[in-house]
GROMACS .gro file of N, CA and C in nm:
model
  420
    1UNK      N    1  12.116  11.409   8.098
    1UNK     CA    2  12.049  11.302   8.030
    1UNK      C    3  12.017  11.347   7.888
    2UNK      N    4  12.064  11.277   7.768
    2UNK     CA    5  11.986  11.281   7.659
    2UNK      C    6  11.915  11.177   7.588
    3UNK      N    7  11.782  11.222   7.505
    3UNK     CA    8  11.692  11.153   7.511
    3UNK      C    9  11.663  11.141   7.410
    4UNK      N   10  11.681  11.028   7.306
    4UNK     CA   11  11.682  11.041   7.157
    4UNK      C   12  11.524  11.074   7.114
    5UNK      N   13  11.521  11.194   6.992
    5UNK     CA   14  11.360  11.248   6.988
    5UNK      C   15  11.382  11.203   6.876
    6UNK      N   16  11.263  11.168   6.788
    6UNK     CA   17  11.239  11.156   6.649
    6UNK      C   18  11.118  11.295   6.629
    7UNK      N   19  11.128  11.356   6.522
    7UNK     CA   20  11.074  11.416   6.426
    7UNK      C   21  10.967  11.311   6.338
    8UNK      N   22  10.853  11.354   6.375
    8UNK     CA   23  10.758  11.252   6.293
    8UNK      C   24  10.729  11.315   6.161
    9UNK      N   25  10.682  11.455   6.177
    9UNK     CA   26  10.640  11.535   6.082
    9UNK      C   27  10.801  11.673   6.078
   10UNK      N   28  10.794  11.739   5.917
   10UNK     CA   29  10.893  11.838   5.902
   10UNK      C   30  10.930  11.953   6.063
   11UNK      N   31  10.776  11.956   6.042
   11UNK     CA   32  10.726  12.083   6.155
   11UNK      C   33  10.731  12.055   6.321
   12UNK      N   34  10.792  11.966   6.352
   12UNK     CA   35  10.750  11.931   6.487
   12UNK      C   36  10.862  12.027   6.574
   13UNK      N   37  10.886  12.094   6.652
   13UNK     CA   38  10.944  12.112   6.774
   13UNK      C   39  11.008  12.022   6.867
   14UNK      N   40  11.118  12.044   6.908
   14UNK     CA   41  11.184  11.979   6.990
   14UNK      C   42  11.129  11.996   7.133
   15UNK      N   43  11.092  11.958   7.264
   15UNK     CA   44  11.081  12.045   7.379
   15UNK      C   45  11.161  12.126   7.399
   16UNK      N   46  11.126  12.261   7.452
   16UNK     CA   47  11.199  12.355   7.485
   16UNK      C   48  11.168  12.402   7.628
   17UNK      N   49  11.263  12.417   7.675
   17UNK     CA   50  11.291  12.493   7.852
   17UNK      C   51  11.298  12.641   7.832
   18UNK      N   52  11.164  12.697   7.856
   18UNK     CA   53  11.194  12.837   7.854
   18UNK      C   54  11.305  12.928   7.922
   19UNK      N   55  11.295  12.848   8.052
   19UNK     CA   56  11.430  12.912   8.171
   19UNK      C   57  11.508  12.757   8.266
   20UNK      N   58  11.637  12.851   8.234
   20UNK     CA   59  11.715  12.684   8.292
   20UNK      C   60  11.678  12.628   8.410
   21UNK      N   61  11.620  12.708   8.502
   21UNK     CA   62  11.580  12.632   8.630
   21UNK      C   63  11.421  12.580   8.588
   22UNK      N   64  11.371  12.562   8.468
   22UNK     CA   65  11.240  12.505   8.515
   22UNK      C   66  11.256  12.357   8.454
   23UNK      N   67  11.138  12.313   8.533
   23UNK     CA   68  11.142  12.187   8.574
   23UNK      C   69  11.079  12.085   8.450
   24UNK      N   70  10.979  12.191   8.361
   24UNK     CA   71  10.901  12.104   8.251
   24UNK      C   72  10.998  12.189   8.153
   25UNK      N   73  10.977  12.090   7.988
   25UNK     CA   74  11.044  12.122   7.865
   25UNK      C   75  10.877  12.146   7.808
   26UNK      N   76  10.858  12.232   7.741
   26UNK     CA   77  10.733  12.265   7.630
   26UNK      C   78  10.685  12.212   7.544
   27UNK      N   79  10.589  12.114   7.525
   27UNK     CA   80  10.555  12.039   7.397
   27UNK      C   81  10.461  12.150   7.333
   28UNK      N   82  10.502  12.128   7.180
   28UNK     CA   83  10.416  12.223   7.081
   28UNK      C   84  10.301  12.136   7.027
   29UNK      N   85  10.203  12.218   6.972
   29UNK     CA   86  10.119  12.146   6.938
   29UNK      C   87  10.151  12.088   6.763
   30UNK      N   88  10.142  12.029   6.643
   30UNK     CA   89  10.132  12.035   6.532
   30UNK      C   90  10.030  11.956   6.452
   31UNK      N   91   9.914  11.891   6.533
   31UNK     CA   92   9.793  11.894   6.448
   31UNK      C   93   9.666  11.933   6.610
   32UNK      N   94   9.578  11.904   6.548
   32UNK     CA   95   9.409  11.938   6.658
   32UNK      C   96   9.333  11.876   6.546
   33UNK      N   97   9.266  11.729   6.666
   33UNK     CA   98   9.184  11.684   6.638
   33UNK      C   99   9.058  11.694   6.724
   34UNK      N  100   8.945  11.718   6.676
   34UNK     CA  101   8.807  11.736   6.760
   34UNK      C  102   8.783  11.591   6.751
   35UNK      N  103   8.760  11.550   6.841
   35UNK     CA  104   8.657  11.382   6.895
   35UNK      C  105   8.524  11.393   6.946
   36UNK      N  106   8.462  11.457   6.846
   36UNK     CA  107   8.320  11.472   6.888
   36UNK      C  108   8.279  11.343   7.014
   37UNK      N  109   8.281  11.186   7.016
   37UNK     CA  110   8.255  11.109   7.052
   37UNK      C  111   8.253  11.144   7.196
   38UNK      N  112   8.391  11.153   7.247
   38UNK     CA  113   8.449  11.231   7.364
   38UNK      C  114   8.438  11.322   7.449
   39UNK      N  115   8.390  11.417   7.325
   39UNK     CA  116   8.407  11.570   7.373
   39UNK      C  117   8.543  11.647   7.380
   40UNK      N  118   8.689  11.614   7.343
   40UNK     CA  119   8.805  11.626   7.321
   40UNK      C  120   8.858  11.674   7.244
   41UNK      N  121   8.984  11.727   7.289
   41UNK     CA  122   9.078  11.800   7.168
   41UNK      C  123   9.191  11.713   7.132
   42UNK      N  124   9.216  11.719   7.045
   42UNK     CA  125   9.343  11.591   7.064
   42UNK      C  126   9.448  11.654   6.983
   43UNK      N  127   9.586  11.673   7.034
   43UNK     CA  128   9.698  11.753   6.996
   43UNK      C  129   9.777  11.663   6.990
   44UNK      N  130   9.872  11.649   6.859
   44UNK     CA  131   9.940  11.540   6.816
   44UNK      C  132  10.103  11.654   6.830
   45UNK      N  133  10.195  11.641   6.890
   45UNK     CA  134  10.353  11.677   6.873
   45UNK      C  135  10.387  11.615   6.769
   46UNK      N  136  10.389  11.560   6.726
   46UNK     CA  137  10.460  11.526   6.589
   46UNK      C  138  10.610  11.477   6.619
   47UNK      N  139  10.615  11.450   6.776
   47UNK     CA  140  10.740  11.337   6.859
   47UNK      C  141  10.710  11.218   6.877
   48UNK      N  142  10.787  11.133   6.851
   48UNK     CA  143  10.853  11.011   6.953
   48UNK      C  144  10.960  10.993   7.026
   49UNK      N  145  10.958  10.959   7.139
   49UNK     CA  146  11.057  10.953   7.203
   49UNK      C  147  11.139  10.835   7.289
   50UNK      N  148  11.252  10.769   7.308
   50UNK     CA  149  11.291  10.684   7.331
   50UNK      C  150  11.413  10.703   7.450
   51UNK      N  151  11.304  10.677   7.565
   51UNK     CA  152  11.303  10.747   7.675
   51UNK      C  153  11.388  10.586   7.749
   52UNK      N  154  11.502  10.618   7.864
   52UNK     CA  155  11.590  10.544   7.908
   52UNK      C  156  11.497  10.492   7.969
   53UNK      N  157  11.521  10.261   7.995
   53UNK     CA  158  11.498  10.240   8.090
   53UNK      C  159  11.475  10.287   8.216
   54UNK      N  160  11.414  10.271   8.333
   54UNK     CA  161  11.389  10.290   8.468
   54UNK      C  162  11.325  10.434   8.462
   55UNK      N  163  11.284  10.524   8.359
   55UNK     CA  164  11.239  10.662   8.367
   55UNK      C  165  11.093  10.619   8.263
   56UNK      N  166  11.108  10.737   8.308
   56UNK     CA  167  10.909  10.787   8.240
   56UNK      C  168  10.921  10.943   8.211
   57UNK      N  169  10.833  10.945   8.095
   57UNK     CA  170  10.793  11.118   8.066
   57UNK      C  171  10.672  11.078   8.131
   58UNK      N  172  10.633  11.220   8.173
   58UNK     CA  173  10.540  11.313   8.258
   58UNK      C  174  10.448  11.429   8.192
   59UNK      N  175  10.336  11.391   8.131
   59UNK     CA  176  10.280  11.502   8.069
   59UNK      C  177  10.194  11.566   8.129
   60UNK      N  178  10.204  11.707   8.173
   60UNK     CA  179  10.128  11.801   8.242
   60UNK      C  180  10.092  11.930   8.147
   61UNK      N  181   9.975  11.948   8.196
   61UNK     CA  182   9.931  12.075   8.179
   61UNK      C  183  10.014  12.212   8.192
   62UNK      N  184  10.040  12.335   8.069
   62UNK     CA  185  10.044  12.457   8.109
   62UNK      C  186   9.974  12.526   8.237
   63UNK      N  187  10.062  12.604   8.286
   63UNK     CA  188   9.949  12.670   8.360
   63UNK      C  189   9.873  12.787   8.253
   64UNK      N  190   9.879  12.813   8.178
   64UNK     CA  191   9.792  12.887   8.094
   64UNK      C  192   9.624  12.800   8.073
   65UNK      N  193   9.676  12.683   8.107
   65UNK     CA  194   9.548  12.576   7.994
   65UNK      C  195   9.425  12.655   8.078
   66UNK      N  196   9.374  12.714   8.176
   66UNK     CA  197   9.268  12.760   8.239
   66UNK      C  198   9.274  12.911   8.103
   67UNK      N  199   9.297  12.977   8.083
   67UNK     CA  200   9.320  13.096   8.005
   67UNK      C  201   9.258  13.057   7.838
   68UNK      N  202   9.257  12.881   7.818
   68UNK     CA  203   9.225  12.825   7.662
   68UNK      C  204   9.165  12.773   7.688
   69UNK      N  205   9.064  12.747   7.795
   69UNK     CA  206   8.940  12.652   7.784
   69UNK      C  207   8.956  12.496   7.760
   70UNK      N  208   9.124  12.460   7.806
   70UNK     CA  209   9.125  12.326   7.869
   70UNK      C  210   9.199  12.297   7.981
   71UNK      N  211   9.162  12.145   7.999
   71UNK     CA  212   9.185  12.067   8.134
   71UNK      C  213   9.254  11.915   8.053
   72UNK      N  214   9.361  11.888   8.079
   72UNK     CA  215   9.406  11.776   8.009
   72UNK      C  216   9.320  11.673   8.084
   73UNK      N  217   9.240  11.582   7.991
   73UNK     CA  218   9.170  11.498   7.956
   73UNK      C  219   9.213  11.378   8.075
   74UNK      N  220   9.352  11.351   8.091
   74UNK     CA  221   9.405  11.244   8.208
   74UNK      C  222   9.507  11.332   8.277
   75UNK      N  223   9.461  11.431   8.337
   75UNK     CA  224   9.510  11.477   8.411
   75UNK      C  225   9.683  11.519   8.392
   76UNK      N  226   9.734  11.402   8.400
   76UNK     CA  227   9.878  11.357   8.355
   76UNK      C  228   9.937  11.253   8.301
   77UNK      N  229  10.006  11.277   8.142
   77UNK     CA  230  10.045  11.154   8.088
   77UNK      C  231  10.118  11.102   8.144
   78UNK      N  232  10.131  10.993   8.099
   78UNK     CA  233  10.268  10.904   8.159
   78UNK      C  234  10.306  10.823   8.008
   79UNK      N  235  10.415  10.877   7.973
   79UNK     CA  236  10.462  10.800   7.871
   79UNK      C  237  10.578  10.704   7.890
   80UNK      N  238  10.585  10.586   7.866
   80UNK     CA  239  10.679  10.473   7.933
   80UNK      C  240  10.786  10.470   7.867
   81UNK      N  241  10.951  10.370   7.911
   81UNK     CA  242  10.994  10.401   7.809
   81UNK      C  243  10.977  10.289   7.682
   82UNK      N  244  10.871  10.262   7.724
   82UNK     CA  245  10.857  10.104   7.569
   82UNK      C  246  10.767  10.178   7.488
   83UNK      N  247  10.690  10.280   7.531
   83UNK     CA  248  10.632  10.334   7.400
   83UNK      C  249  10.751  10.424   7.336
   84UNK      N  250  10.729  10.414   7.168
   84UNK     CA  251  10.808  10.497   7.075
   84UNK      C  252  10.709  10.592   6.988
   85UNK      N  253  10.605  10.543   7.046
   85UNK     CA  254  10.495  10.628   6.895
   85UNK      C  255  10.475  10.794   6.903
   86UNK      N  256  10.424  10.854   6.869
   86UNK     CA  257  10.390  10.996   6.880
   86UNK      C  258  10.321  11.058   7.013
   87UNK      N  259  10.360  11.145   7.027
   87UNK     CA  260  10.333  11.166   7.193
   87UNK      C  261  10.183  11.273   7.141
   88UNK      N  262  10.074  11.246   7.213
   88UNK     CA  263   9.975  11.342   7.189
   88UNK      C  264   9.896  11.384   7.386
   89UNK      N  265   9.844  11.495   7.324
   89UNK     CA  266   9.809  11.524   7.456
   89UNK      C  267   9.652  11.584   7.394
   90UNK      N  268   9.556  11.536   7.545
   90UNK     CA  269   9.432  11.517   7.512
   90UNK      C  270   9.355  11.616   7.606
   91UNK      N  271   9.258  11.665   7.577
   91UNK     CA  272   9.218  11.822   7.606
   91UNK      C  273   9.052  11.780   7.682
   92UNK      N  274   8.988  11.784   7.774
   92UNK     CA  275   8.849  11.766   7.766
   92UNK      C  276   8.807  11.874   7.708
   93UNK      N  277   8.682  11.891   7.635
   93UNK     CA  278   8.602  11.996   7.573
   93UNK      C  279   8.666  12.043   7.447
   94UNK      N  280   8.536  12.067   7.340
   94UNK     CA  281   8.578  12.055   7.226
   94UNK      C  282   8.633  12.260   7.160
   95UNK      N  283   8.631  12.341   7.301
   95UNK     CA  284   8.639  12.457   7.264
   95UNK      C  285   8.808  12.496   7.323
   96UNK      N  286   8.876  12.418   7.289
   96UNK     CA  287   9.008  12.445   7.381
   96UNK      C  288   9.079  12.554   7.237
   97UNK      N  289   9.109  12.640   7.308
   97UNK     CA  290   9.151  12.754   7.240
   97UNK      C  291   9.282  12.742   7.205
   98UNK      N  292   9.362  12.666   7.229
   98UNK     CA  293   9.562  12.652   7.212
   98UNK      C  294   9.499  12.590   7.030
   99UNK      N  295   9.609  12.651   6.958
   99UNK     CA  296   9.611  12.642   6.808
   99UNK      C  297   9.763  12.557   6.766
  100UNK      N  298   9.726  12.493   6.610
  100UNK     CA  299   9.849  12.472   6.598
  100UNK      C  300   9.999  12.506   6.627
  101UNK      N  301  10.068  12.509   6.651
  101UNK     CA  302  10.210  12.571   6.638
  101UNK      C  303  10.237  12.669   6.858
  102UNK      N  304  10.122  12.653   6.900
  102UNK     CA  305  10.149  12.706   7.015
  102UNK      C  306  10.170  12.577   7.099
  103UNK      N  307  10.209  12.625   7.220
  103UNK     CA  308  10.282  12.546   7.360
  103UNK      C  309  10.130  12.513   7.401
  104UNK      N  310  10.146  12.364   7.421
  104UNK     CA  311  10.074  12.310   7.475
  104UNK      C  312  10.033  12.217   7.625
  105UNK      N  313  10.154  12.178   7.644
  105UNK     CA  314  10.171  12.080   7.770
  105UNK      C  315  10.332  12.116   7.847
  106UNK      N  316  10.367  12.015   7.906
  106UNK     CA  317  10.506  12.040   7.994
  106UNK      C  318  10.600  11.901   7.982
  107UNK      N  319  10.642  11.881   7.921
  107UNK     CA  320  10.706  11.734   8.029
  107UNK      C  321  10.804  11.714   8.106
  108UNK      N  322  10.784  11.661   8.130
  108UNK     CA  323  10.910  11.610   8.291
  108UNK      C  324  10.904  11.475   8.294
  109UNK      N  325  11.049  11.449   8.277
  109UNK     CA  326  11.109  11.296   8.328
  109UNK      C  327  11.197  11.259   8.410
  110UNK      N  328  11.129  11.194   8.471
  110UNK     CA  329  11.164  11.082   8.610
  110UNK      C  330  11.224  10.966   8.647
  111UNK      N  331  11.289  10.927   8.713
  111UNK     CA  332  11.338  10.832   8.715
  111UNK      C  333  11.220  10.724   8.832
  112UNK      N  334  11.182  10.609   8.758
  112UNK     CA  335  11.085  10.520   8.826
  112UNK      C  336  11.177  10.430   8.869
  113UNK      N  337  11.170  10.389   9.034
  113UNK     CA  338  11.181  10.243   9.091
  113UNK      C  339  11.161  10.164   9.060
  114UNK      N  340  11.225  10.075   9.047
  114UNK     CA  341  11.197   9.901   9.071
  114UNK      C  342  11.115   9.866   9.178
  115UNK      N  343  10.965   9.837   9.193
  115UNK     CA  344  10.909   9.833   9.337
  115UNK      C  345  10.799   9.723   9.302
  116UNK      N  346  10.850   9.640   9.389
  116UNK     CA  347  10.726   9.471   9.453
  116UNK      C  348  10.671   9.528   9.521
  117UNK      N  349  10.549   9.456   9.542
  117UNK     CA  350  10.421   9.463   9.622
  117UNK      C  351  10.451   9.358   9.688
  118UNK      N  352  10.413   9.298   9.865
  118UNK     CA  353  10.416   9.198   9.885
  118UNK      C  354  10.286   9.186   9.940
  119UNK      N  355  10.195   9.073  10.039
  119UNK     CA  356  10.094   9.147  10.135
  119UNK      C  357  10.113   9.077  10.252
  120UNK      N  358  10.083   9.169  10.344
  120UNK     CA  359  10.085   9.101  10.490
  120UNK      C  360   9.951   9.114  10.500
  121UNK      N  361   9.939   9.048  10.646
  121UNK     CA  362   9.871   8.984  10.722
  121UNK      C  363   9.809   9.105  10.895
  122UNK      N  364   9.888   9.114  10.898
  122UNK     CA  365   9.948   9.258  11.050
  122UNK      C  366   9.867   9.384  10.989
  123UNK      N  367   9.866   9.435  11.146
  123UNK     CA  368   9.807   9.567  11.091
  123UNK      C  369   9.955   9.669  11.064
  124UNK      N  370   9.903   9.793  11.006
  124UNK     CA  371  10.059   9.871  11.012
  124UNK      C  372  10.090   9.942  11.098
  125UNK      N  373  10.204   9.962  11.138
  125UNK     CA  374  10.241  10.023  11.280
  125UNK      C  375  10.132  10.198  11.270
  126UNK      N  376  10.120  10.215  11.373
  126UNK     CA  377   9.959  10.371  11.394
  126UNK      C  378  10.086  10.440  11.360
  127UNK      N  379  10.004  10.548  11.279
  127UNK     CA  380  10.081  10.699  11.186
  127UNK      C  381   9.994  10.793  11.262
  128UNK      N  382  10.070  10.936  11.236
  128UNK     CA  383   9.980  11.039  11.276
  128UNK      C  384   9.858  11.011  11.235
  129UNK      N  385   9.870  11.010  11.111
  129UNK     CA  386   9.730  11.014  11.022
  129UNK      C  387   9.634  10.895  10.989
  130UNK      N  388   9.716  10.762  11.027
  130UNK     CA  389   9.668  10.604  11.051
  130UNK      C  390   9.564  10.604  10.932
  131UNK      N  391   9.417  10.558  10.930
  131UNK     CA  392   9.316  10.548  10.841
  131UNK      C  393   9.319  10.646  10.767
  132UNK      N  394   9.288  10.812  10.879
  132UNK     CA  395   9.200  10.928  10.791
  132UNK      C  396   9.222  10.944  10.680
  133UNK      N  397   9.126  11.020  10.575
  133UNK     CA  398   9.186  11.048  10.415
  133UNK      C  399   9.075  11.166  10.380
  134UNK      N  400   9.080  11.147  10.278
  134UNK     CA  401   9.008  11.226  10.203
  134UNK      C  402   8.975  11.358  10.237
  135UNK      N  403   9.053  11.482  10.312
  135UNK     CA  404   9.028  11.634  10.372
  135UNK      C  405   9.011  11.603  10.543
  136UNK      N  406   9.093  11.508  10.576
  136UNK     CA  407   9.101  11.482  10.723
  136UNK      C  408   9.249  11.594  10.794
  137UNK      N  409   9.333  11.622  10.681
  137UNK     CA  410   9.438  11.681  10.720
  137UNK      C  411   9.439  11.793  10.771
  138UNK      N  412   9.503  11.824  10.899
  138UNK     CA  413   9.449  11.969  11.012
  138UNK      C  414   9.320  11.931  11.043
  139UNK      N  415   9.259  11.814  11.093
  139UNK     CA  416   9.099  11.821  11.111
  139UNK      C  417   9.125  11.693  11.223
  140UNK      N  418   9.065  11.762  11.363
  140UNK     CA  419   9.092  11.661  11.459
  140UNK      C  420   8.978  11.563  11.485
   0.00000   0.00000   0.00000
């Protein structure tokens, strides 16, 4: 798959795959904004991307981000493919230690279904696990 990137700024980075079997490409950082309001870091790539119908980018966390004093802000982006604007990734806490020009996030893209909702009426056929949730799993 290729995935047309725009360059917003001179300095931006392309994603990069450190090793061919991994699964995320590396977004760099090229600005940091503090959002006092928030409490947030806000890291702008200096990408857009124009990502195929039926797929989605996937923005995840480094596993380093525990090592810089963040936790991405939504857990995981989801960038669609109708957005084109600059891809940023958002940090809770205003002491996140990742600096300009370093690796900041992961992405990974997916290919999304076509999927209706309908609703019935019936109950659903009993599962192992039927209702339970929330830390019911191995718990009789």
């Amino acid at each position: 798959m290729i995935i047309p990137t725009k360059k917003l700024i001179p300095e931006a980075k392309l994603p990069e795959q450190q090793h061919a079997q991994d699964a995320g490409f590396d977004l760099y950082a090229t600005s940091k904004t503090l959002d006092r309001a928030h409490r947030a870091t806000i890291y702008g790539t200096g990408l857009a991307f124009d990502i195929p119908r039926g797929f989605a980018m996937f923005i995840y966390p480094r596993s380093s981000c525990f090592k810089n004093g963040a936790l991405q802000a939504n857990c995981v982006g989801v960038i669609d493919s109708g957005y084109h604007g600059e891809v940023h990734v958002v940090m809770k806490g205003l002491n996140c230690e990742y600096e300009v020009g370093e690796r900041i996030a992961q992405a990974i893209v997916m290919p999304i279904p076509k999927v209706e909702y309908f609703e019935v009426t019936n109950d659903f056929a009993i599962s192992e696990r039927d209702k339970r949730g929330l830390g019911s799993t191995g718990k009789n």
